[in-house]
CSV table of C-alpha atoms in Angstrom, one decimal:
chain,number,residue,atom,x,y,z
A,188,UNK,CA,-95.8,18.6,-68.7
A,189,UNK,CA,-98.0,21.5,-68.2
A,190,UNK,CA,-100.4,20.7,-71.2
A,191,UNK,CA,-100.7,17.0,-69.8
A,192,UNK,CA,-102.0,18.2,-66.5
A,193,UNK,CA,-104.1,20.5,-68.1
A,194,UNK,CA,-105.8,17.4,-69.9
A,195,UNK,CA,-105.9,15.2,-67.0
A,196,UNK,CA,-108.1,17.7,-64.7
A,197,UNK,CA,-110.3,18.6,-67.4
A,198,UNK,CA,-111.1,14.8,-68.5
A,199,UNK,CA,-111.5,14.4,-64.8
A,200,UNK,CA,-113.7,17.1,-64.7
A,201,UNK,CA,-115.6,16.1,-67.6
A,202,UNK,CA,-116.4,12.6,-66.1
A,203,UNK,CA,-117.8,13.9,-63.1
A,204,UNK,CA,-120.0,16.3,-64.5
A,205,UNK,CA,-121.3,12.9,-66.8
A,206,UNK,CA,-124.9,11.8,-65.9
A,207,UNK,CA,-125.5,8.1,-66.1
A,208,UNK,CA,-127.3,6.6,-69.3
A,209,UNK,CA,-130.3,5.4,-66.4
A,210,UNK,CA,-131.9,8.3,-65.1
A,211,UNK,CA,-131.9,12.1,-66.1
A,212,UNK,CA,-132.3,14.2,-62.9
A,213,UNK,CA,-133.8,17.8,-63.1
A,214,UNK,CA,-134.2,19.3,-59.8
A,215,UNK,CA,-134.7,22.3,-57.8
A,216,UNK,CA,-134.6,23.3,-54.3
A,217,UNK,CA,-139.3,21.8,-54.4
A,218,UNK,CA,-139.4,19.2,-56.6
A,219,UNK,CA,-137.2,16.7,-59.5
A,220,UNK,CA,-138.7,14.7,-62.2
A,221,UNK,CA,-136.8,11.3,-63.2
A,222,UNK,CA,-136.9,10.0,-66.4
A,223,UNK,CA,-135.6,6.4,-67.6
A,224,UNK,CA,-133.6,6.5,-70.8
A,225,UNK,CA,-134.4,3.7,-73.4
A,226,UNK,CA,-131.6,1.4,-74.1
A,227,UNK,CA,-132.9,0.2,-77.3
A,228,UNK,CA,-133.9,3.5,-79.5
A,229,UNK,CA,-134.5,1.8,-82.5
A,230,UNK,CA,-137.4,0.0,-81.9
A,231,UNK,CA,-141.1,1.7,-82.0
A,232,UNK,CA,-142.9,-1.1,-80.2
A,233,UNK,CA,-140.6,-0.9,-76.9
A,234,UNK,CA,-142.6,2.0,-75.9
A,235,UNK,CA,-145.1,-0.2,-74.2
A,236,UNK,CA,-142.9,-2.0,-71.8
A,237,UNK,CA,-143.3,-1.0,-68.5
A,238,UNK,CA,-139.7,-0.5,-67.6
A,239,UNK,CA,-139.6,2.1,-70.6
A,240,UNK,CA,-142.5,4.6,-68.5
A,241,UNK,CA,-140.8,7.1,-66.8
A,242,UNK,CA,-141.8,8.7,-63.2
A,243,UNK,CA,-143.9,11.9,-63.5
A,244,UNK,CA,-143.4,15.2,-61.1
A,245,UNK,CA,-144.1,18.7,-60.9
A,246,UNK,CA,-141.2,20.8,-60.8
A,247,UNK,CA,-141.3,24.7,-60.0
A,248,UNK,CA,-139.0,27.1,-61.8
A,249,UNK,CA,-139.1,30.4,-60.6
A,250,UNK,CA,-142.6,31.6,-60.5
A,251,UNK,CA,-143.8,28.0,-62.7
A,252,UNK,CA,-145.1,24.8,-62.2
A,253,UNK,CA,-145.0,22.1,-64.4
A,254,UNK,CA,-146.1,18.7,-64.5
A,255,UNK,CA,-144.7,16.1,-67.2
A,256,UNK,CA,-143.2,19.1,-69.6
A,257,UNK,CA,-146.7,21.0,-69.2
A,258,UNK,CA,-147.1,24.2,-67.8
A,259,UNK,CA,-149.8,24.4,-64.9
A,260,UNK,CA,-152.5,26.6,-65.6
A,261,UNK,CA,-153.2,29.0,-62.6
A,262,UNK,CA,-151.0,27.3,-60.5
A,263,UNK,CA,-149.2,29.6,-57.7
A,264,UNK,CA,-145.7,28.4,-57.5
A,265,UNK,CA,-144.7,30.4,-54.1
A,266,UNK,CA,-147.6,28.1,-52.4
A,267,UNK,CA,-147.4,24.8,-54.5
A,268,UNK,CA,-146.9,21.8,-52.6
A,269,UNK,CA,-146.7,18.2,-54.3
A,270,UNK,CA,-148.6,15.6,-52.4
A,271,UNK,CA,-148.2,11.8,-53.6
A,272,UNK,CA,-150.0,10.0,-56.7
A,273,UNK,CA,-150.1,12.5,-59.2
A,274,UNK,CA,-152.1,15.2,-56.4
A,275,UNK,CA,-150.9,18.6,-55.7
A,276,UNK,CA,-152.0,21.6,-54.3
A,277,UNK,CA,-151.6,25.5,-54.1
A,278,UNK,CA,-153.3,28.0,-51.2
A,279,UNK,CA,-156.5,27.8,-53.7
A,280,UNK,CA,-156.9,24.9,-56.2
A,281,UNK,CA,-156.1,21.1,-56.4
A,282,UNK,CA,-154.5,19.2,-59.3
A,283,UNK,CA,-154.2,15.4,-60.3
A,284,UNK,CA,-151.3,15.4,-62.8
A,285,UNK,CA,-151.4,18.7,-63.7
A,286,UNK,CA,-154.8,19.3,-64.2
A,287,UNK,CA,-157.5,21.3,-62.1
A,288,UNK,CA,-159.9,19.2,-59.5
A,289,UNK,CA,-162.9,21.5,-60.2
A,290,UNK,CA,-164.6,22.3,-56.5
A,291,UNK,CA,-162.3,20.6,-54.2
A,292,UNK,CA,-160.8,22.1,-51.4
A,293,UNK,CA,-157.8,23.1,-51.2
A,294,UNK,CA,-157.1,23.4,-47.6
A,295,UNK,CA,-158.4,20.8,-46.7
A,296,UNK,CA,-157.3,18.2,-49.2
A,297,UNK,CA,-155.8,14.7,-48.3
A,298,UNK,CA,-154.3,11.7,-50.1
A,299,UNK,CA,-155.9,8.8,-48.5
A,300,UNK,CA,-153.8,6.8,-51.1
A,301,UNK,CA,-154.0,4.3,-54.3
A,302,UNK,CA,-155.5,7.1,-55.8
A,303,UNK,CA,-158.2,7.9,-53.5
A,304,UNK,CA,-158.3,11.4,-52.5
A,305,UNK,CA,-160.4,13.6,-49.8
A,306,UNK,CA,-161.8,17.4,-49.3
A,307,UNK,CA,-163.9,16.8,-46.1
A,308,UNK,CA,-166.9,16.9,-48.2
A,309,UNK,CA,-166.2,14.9,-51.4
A,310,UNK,CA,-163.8,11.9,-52.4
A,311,UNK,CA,-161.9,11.5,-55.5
A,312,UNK,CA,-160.4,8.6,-57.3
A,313,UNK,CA,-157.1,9.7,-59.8
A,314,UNK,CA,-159.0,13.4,-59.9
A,315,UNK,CA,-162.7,12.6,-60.4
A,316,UNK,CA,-165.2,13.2,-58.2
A,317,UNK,CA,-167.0,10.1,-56.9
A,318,UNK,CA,-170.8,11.1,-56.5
A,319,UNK,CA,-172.0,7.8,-55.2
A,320,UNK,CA,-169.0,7.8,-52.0
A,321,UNK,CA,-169.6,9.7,-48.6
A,322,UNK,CA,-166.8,10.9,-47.1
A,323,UNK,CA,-167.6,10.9,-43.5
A,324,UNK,CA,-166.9,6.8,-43.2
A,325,UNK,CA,-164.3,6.7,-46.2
A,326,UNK,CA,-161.8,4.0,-45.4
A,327,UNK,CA,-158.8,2.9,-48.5
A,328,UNK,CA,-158.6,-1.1,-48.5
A,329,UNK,CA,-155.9,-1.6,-50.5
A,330,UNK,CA,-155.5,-3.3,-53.8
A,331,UNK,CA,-157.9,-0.8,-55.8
A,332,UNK,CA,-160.7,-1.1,-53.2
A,333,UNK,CA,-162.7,1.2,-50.8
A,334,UNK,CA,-165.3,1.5,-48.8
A,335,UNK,CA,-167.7,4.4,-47.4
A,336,UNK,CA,-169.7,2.2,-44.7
A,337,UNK,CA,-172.6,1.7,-47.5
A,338,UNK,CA,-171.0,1.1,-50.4
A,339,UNK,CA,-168.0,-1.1,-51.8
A,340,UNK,CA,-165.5,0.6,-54.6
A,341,UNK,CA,-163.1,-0.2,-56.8
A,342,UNK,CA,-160.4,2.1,-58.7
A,343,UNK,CA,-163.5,4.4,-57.9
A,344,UNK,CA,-166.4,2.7,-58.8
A,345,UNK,CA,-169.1,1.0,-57.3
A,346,UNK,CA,-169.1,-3.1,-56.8
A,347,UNK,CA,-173.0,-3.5,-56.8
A,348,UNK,CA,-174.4,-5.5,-54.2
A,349,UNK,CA,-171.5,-6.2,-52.4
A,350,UNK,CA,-172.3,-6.7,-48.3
A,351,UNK,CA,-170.1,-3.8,-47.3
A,352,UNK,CA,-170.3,-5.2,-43.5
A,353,UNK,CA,-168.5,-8.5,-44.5
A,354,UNK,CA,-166.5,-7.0,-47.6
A,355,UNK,CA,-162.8,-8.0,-47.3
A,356,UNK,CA,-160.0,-7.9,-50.0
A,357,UNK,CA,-157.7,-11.0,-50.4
A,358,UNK,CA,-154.7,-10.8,-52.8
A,359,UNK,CA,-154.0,-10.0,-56.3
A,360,UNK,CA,-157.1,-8.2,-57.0
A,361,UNK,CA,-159.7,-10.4,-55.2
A,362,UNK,CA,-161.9,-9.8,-52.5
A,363,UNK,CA,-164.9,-11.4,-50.9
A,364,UNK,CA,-168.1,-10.7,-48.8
A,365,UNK,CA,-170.5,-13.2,-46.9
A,366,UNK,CA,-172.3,-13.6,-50.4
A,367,UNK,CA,-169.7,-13.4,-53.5
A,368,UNK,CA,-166.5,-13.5,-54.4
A,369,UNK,CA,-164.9,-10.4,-56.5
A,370,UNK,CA,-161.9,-10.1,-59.0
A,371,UNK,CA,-160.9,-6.8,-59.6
A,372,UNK,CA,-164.4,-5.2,-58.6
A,373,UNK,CA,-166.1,-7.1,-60.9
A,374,UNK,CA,-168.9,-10.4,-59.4
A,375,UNK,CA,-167.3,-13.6,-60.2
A,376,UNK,CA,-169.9,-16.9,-61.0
């Protein structure tokens, strides 16, 4: 009767200690990285498959950061703080995805969002430094596209000749200005 009981709380046990087959969870008290776990390992060509890309984070161990398995150069793990699409910051330096934003500032760094980024004296798209944006009039319009008050953008570059003062996006990737119509940045005829 004894061993039987003995069983019973450790299968109990053993169940809920079990992680489900969806996600793998690794956290600590600043940050967790998910990960989806393919249903279907034998095939190669799954791997393309949206559903199979799993969600990237840092995470901070002790006195590391890491980002997608990586270690993070330089970073400072007592300061780090994770903003959102792939941006994070320490007292000193800015990353996108684990990788140093050379001269932006960290303190006063912002996520405008859909990638776009700002210092206060420079504007960034996924990490890269847009030379042709000013940041004083910087506005995020959703879908890809940006503006600066002179210039149009999309995923961070420049739609030429686009009428910034009538530029408008639609849906699904298009926008429009008093003179042409635009699918995903680029003129259409």
């Amino acid at each position: 009767m004894r061993f039987m009981r003995t069983l019973l709380i450790s299968t109990i046990l053993m169940l809920s200690l079990a992680t489900p087959a969806e996600t793998v969870t690794a956290a600590n008290t600043h940050s967790r990285q998910t990960a989806s776990v393919c249903q279907n390992p034998q095939r190669d060509s799954h791997k393309k498959h949206k559903r199979h890309k799993r969600k990237r984070h840092y995470i901070i161990t002790g006195d590391k950061v890491y980002y997608d398995r990586q270690a993070v150069s330089g970073a400072s793990a007592s300061s780090f703080k994770e903003m959102k699409d792939g941006y994070a910051a320490d007292d000193f330096t800015v990353y996108y995805e684990g990788k140093k934003i050379g001269g932006a500032t960290a303190m006063s760094f912002k996520v405008l969002g859909d990638g776009y980024a700002t210092d206060g004296f420079g504007v960034y798209y996924k990490g890269r430094e847009m030379k042709d944006a000013t940041e004083s009039g910087f506005k995020v319009l959703g879908d890809g596209y940006a503006t600066d008050g002179f210039n149009a953008f999309y995923k961070g570059r420049e739609i030429e000749d686009a009428a910034v003062t009538s530029f408008k996006v639609l849906t699904d990737g298009y926008a429009r200005d008093s003179f042409n119509a635009y699918y995903k940045g680029r003129k259409m005829d």
